[in-house]
Structures are given as C-alpha cells and as structure tokens.
Coordinates of C-alpha atoms in Angstrom, one line a residue:
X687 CA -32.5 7.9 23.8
X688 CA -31.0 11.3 22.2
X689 CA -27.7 11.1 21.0
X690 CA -26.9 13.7 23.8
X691 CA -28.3 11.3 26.6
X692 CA -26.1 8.7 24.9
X693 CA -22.8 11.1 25.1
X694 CA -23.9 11.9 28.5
X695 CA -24.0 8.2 29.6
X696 CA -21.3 7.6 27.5
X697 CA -18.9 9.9 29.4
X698 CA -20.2 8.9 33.1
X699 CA -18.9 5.4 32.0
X700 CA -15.5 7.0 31.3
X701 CA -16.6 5.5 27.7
X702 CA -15.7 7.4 24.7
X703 CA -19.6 8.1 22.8
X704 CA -19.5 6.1 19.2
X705 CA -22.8 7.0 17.8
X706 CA -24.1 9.1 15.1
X707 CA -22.7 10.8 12.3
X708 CA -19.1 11.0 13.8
X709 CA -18.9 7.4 14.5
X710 CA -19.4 6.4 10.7
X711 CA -16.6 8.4 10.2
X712 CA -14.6 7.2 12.5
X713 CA -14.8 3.8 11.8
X714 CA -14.2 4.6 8.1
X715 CA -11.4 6.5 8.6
X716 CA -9.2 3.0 8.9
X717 CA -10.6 2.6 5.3
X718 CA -7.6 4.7 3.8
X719 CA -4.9 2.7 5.7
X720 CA -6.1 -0.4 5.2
X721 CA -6.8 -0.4 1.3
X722 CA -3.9 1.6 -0.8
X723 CA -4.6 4.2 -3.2
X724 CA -3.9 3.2 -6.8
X725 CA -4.8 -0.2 -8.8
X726 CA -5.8 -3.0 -5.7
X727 CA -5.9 -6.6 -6.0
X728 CA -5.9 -10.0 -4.3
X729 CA -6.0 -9.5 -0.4
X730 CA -6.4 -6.1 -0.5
X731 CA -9.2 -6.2 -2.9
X732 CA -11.0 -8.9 -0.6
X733 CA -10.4 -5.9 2.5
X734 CA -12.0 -3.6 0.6
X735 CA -14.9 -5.5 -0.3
X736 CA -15.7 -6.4 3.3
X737 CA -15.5 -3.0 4.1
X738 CA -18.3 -2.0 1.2
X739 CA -20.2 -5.1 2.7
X740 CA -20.1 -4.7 6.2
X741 CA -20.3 -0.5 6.5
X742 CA -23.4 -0.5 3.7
X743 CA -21.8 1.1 0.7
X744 CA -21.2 0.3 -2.8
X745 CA -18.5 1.3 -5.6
X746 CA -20.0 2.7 -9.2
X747 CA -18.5 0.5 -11.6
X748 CA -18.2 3.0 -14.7
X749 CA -17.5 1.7 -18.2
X750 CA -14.6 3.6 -19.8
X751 CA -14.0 4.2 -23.3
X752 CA -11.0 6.5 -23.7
X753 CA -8.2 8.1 -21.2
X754 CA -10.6 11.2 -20.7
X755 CA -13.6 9.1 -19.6
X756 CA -11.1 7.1 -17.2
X757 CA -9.5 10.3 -15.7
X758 CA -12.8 11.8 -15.2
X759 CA -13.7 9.0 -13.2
X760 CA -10.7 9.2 -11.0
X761 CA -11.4 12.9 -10.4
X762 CA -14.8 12.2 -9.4
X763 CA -13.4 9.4 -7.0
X764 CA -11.1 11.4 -5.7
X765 CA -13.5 14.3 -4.8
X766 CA -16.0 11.9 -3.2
X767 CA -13.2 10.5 -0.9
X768 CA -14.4 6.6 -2.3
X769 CA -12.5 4.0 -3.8
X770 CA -13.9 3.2 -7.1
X771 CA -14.2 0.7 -10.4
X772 CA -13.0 0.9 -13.6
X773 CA -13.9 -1.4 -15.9
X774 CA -13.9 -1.9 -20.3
X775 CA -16.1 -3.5 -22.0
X776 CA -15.6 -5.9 -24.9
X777 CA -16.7 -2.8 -27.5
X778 CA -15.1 -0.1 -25.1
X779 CA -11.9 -1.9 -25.0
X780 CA -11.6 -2.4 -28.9
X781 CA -12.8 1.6 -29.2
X782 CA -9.6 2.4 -26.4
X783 CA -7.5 1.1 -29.2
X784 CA -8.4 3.0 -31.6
X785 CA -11.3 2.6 -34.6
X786 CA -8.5 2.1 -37.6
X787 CA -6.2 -0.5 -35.2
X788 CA -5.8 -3.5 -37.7
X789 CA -6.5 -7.0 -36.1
X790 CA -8.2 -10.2 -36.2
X791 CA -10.7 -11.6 -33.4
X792 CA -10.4 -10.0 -30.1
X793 CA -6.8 -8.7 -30.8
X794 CA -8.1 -5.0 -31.0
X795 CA -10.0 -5.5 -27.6
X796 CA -7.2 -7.4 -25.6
X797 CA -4.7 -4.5 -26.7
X798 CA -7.5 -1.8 -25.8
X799 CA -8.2 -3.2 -22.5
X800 CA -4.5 -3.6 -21.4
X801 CA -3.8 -0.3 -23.1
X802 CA -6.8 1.2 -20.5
X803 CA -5.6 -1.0 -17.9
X804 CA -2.1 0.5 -17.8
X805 CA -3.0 4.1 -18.2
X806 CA -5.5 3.9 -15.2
X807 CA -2.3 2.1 -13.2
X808 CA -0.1 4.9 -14.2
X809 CA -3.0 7.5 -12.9
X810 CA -4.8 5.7 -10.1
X811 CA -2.3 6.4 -7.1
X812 CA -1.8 10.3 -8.0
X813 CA -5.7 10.8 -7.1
X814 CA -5.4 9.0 -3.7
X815 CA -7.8 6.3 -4.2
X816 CA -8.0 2.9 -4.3
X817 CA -8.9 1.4 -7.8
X818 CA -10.4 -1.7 -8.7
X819 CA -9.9 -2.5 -12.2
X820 CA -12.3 -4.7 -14.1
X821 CA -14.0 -5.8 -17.2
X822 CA -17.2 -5.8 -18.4
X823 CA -19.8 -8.7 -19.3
X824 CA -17.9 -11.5 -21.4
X825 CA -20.2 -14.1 -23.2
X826 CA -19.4 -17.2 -24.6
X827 CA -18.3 -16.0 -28.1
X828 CA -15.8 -13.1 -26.4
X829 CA -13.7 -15.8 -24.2
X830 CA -11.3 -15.1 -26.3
X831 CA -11.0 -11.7 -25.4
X832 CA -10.9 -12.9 -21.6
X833 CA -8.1 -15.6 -22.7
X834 CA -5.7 -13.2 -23.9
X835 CA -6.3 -10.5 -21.3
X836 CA -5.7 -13.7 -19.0
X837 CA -2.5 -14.0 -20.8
X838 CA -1.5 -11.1 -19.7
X839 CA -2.6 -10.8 -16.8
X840 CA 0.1 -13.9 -16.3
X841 CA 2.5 -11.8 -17.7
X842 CA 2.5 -8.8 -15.3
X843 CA 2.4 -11.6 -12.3
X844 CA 5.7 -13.2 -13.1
X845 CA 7.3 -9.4 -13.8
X846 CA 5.1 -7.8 -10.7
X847 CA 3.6 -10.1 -8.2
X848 CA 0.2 -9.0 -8.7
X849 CA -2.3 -9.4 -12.1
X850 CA -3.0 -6.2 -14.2
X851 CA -6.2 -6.0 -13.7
X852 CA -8.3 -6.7 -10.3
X853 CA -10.9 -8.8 -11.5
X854 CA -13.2 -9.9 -14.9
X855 CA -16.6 -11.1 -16.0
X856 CA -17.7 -14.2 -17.3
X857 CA -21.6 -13.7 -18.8
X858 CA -22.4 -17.1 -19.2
X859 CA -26.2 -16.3 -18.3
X860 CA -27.3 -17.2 -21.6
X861 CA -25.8 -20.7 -21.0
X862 CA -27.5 -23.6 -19.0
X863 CA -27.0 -23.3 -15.5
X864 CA -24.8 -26.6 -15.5
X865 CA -22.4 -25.2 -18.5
X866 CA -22.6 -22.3 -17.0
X867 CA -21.2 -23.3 -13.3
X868 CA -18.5 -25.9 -15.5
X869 CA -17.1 -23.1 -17.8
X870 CA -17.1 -20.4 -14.6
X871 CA -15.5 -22.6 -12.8
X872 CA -12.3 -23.5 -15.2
X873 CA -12.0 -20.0 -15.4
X874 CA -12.1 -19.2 -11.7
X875 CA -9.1 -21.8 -11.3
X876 CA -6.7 -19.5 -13.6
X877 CA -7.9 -16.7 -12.0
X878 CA -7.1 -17.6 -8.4
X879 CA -3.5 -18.4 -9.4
X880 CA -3.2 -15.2 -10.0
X881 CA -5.2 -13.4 -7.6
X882 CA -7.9 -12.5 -9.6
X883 CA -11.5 -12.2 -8.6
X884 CA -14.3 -13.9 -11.1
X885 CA -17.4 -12.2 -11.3
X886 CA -20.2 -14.6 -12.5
X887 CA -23.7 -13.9 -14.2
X888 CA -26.8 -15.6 -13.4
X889 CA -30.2 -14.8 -14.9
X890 CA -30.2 -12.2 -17.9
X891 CA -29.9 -8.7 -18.1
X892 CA -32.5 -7.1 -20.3
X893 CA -32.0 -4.3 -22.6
X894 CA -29.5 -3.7 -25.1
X895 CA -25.5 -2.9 -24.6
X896 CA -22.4 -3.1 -26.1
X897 CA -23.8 -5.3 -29.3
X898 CA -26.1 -7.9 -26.7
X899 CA -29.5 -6.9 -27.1
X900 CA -32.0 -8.9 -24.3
X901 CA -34.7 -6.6 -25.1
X902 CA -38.0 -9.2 -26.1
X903 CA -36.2 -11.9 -23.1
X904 CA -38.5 -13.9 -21.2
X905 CA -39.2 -11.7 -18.1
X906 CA -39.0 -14.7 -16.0
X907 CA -35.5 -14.8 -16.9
X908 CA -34.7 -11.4 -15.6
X909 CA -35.4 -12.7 -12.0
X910 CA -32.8 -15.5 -10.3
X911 CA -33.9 -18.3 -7.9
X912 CA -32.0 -18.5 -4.6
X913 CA -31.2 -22.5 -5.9
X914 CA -29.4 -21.3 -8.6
X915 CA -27.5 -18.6 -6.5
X916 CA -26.7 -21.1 -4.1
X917 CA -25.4 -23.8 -6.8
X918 CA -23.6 -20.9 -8.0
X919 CA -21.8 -20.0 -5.0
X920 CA -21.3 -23.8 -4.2
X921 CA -19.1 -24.6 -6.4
X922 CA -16.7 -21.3 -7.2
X923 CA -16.1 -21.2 -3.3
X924 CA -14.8 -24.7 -3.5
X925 CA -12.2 -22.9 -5.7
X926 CA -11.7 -20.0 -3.7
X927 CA -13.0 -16.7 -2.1
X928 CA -12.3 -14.7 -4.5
X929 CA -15.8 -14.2 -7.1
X930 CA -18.7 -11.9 -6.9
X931 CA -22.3 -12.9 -7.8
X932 CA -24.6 -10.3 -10.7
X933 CA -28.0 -11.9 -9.4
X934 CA -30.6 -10.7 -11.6
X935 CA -33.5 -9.2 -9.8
X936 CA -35.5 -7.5 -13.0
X937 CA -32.1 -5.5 -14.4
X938 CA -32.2 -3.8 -17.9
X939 CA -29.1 -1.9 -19.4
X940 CA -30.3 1.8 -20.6
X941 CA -33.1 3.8 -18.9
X942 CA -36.4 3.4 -19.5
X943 CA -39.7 5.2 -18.5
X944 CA -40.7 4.6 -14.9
X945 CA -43.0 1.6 -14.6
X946 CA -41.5 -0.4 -17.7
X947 CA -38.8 -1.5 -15.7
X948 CA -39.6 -3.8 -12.0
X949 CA -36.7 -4.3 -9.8
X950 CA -37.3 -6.6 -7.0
X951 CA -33.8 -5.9 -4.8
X952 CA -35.5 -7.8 -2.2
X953 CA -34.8 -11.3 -3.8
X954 CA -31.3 -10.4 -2.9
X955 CA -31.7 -10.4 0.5
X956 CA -34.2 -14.0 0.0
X957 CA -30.5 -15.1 -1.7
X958 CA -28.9 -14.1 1.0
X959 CA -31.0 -16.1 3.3
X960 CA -31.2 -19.1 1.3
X961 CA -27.5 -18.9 1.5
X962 CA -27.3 -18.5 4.8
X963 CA -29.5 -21.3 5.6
X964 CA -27.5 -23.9 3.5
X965 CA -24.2 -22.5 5.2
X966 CA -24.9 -22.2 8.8
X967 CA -23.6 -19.0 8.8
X968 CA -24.8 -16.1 11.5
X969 CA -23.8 -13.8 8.5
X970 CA -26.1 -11.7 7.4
X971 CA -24.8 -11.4 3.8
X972 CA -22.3 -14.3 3.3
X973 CA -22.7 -13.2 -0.8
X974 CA -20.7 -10.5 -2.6
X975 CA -23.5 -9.6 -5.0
X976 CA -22.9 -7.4 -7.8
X977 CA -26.0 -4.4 -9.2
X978 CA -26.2 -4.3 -13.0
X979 CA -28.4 -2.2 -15.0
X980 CA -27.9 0.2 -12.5
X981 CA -28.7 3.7 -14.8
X982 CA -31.9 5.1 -14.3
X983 CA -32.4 3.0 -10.5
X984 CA -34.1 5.3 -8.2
X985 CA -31.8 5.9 -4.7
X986 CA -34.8 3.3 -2.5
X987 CA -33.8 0.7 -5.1
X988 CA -30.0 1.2 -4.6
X989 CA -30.5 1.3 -0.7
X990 CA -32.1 -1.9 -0.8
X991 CA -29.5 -3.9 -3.0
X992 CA -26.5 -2.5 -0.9
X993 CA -28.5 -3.8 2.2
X994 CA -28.4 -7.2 0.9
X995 CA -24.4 -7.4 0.2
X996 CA -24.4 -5.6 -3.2
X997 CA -20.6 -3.9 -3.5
X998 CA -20.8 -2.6 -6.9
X999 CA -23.3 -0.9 -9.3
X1000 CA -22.8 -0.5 -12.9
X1001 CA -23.2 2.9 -14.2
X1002 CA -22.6 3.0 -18.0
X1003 CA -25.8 4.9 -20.0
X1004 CA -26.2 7.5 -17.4
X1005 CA -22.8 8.3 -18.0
X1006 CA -22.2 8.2 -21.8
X1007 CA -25.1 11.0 -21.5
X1008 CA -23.2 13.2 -19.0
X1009 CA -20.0 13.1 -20.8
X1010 CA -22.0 13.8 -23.7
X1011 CA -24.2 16.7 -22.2
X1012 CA -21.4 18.3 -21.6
X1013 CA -20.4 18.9 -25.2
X1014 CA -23.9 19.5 -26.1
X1015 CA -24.3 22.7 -23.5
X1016 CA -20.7 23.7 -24.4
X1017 CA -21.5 23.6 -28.2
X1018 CA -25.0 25.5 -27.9
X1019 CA -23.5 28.1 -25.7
X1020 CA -20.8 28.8 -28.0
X1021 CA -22.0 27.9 -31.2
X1022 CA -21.0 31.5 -32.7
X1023 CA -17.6 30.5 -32.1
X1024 CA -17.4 27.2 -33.3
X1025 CA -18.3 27.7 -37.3
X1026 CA -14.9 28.5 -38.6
X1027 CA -11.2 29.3 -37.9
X1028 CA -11.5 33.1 -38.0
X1029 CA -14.3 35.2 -37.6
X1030 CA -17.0 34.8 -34.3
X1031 CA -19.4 37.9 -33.3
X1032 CA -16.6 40.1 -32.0
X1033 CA -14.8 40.4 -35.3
X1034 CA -14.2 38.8 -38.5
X1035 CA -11.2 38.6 -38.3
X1036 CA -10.9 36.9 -34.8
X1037 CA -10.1 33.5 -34.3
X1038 CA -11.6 30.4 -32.5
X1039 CA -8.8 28.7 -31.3
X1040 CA -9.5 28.9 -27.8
X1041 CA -13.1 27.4 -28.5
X1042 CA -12.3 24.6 -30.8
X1043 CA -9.0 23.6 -28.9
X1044 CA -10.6 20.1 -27.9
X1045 CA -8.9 20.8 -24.2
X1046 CA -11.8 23.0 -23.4
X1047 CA -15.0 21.2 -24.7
X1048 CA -13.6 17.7 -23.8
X1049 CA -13.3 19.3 -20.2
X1050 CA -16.8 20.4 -20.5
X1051 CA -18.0 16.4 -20.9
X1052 CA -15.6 15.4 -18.0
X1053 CA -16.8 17.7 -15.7
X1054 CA -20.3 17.0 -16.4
X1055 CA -19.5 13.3 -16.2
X1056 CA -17.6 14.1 -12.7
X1057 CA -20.8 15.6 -11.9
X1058 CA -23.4 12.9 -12.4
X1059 CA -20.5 10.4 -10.8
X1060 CA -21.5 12.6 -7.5
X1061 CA -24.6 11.6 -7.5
X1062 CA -24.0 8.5 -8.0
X1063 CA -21.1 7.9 -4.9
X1064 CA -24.1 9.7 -2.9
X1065 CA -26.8 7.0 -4.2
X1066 CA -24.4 4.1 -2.9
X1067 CA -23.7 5.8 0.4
X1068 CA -19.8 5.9 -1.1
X1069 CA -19.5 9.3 -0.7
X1070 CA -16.7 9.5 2.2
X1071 CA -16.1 6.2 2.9
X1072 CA -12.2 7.3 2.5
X1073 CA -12.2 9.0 5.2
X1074 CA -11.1 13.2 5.2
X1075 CA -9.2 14.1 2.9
X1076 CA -5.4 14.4 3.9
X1077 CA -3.9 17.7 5.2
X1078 CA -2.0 19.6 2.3
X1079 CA 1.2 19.8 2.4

C-alpha cells in the first residue's frame, strides 16, 4: 500500500497514521527525555544503548587527543542531534597530558585520560547531548593504566554517585580465549560496582594503532567464531548486563585500498543467531556488539553491522586526517601570510597576527573534523536520533 492509502485507512480507523519518515521521528523524539545531555552512565547508559539497538543506529566513537579534538566532537554531535562517544586511548591519553609531563608507567596516561575525562564532563551538557565517555583498546601490558583510571573512577563514585567515565576496554584478544574470559571477567566485577560497562575484544584487529601493530596477523584471526562469542558473553553476563562485545569480522585500523581489506558484517548477525539459539531468546540481537576499524568502511558495510546489534563504530584515522586537512588547506591558502611576523603581500610592513593567532587555523581543523563527523552520524543512521532541536529561547 502507499503511505497515503495507509493515512487514509489510518484515519477511517480513528487511528493516528505511524508510518514513514514522521514516525521515525516520532518515536525518537522520547530519545532526548529519556537519556540526559551531558556525561551518561549506568542505567541511563544501558537506555541509550537499547535505543541504538532497537531503532538501527550507531554512535561514532572518536578518539580524542586534546580539548580541541574533544570540543569539535561535541559540536559535531550537537549539530547532528545524536548522542555520541568519547573515548582516549592509551597514547592519546598520555599526549592529553602533555609531551614534557614527568612520570613513571602509566602515570602520564591515567592523568591524561581523567584530565580529558573531566574537561568533556565540564563541556558535555552545554551542547545538549548525551555523552558516553570511554577508553580505547587496553592490552595486557596497559592494565595498569585501566587500574588506576579504575581508581579513580572509585573515587568520583564515593564523592558523586556515578563513575567518571561511562565505560572502558579490555583488549585481551591477543590472549587465549580462556585467560582472556578469566582476566575480563575480574575486571567486569570492579566495574559493575561501580556502574561501569566492560567492553571486551575477541579476535584481532589488523593494522597498526596507537603503538600495536597487527599488520602480517594471521587473517584467520581477524574473523571470530560464534563459540567464542557465545563463551564470551556466557560468562560476563553472569556478572552483569553491563559489557559490549568488538567481534572481529575482518577489521584493520587505518585505511587501506579497496579490496585489501574483507569485512564480513554478516558473521555478526551468524553471532547473533548462535546466541540466540543457546539463549532461547525471540530477540533478534540479544548482543551489544561494538565496530572497530571503522575508517575507510563503505556506508553498505556500516548498514549491515548496525543491523546485527552494532551500537558504536570507531572512527579514529579518518579523523586525525580531517583535523589535519584542515590546517593543510588553511596553511596553503594563506601561506603568504604565514612566513613572518610583519610583512605579507599587502605591505611590508603589515602584520600576521590575525593569521598565525592559533584560534583561526586550529578552527580550521575542527571544522573540517566537524565536517567528516557528519558523514559519519549519517553513515550510522545517527543523524537525528535526538529528536528536533529545542526551540530557542
């Protein structure tokens, strides 16, 4: 039937017509009042995720390395009318605190990522959007780093009622599925008694990031079976809800030429399944399953992950280009300008400030940041999902 045969029948029923493009909004538009704006955890984060899950979208989970990067982010967020993740990694973290911070071990990237983690709590609720706030892959030689942010995380709980951060990785993929599942586990048990979700890897990510580099890994290794998923998902839901799943279905970190790189998002939904199966469950996608390596994915590829449960994508090397890209144009444009203190093509004796002033070509890389972010809320059918923006006052 049309939709206008639907309205029509619709309204001879004295019923209210729900389809189409209106009804999506609609039943997004309790989105908003159900998640706050600003930093979310625990129950709320769990509402949120459902939401992704159930309506077909997913967040962008950018990596962050400084308050500009962060606040272009929340810009971006707040323009697409999503909620959206923040999240440092080990290297990104340690870089937050600054290059010359003196330290031992992971002391630089604990105080960088509760550094980041505190400036994105004191700027999250002035852009309207809900927040979830998370860190990046954590192998076995960085638990460390987890421990202490874990610390405090304990710390804000007893002061706030709520953990500093929303959630963290544990990368164990590297690990035998049995240590693995035992070390996620232990970890999952501090989290919950704190509220904080676990996300857990399983298979490897190839490429190279942040210092890991998977690049010559055994392919077979880039792709998970629905046993381990399952074995996975077993034992962290004996702890609790609260844990997401990175599945790997042929992920690599960076972009690469098409062709060198074979997702195959359709093993999540045979995960799902499997899951499903061993559950008894009617629902369709009883797994919160994560999307890593996401730069560079074509939209088709997205689509199918986020039909298969997926409620966040990493976006980290597309990025890191935008942000620089913006400089680059910036710098090429006004390169006349930018060669000395005094003296440009209108005069010798006139001055650069206004072109060197960092304010104007760090603007340039968050707005062309903010830009690719669009695409990327439009490639996991986020764009909107908020709702219309409120009415100005």
């Amino acid at each position: 039937h049309s939709a206008a045969a639907a309205a029509a029948a619709a309204a001879r029923a004295g019923a209210p017509y729900r389809g189409g493009a209106r009804a999506r909004a609609e039943r997004r538009m309790g989105l908003a009042d159900e998640v706050p704006a600003g930093v979310v955890t625990g129950e709320a984060l769990m509402r949120l995720l459902r939401r992704a899950k159930e309506e077909g979208f997913a967040m962008p989970a950018v990596n962050c390395v400084s308050s500009s990067s962060v606040n272009a982010v929340l810009e971006a967020a707040r323009a697409a009318r999503s909620p959206v993740m923040i999240q440092f990694s080990n290297g990104g973290a340690a870089f937050y605190a600054g290059k010359g911070m003196p330290g031992k071990g992971q002391e630089k990237a604990v105080a960088g990522a509760v550094a980041g983690a505190l400036h994105v709590r004191a700027m999250a609720k002035h852009y309207g959007v809900p927040v979830v706030l998370h860190t990046d892959h954590c192998a076995r030689n960085l638990l460390p780093w987890l421990d202490g942010m874990l610390d405090a995380n304990e710390e804000y709980f007893r002061v706030h009622g709520e953990p500093l951060f929303s959630s963290h990785m544990i990368d164990l993929s590297e690990d035998p599925l049995e240590e693995n599942i035992a070390t996620s586990v232990e970890y999952m048990k501090r989290c919950a008694k704190v509220n904080i979700l676990l996300e857990v890897e399983l298979g490897i990510t190839g490429g190279e990031e942040d210092g890991v580099d998977n690049s010559d890994v055994d392919k077979d290794a880039l792709y998970t079976k629905p046993e381990e998923v399952w074995e996975v998902y077993k034992a962290l839901a004996a702890v609790g809800p609260m844990f997401t799943i990175a599945a790997a279905f042929g992920n690599v970190h960076g972009v690469y030429k098409p062709g060198n790189v074979v997702l195959k998002p359709e093993k999540l939904e045979q995960h799902q399944a499997y899951i499903r199966d061993q559950l008894k469950s009617s629902e369709k996608n009883p797994v919160f399953f994560v999307f890593h390596g996401g730069s560079g994915s074509s939209q088709e590829e997205i689509r199918k992950a986020l039909s298969a449960g997926t409620i966040k994508m990493n976006i980290d090397t597309d990025t890191q280009f935008a942000y620089w890209d913006g400089v680059r144009a910036y710098e090429k444009s006004k390169r006349d300008y930018l060669q000395g203190q005094i003296g440009n093509p209108d005069g010798a004796d006139k001055p650069n400030k206004k072109f060197y002033d960092p304010r104007v070509w760090v603007r340039k890389a968050e707005e062309s940041m903010v830009a690719r972010l669009k695409i990327a809320f439009d490639d996991l059918n986020a764009t909107g999902s908020l709702g219309a923006a409120p009415a100005k006052l």
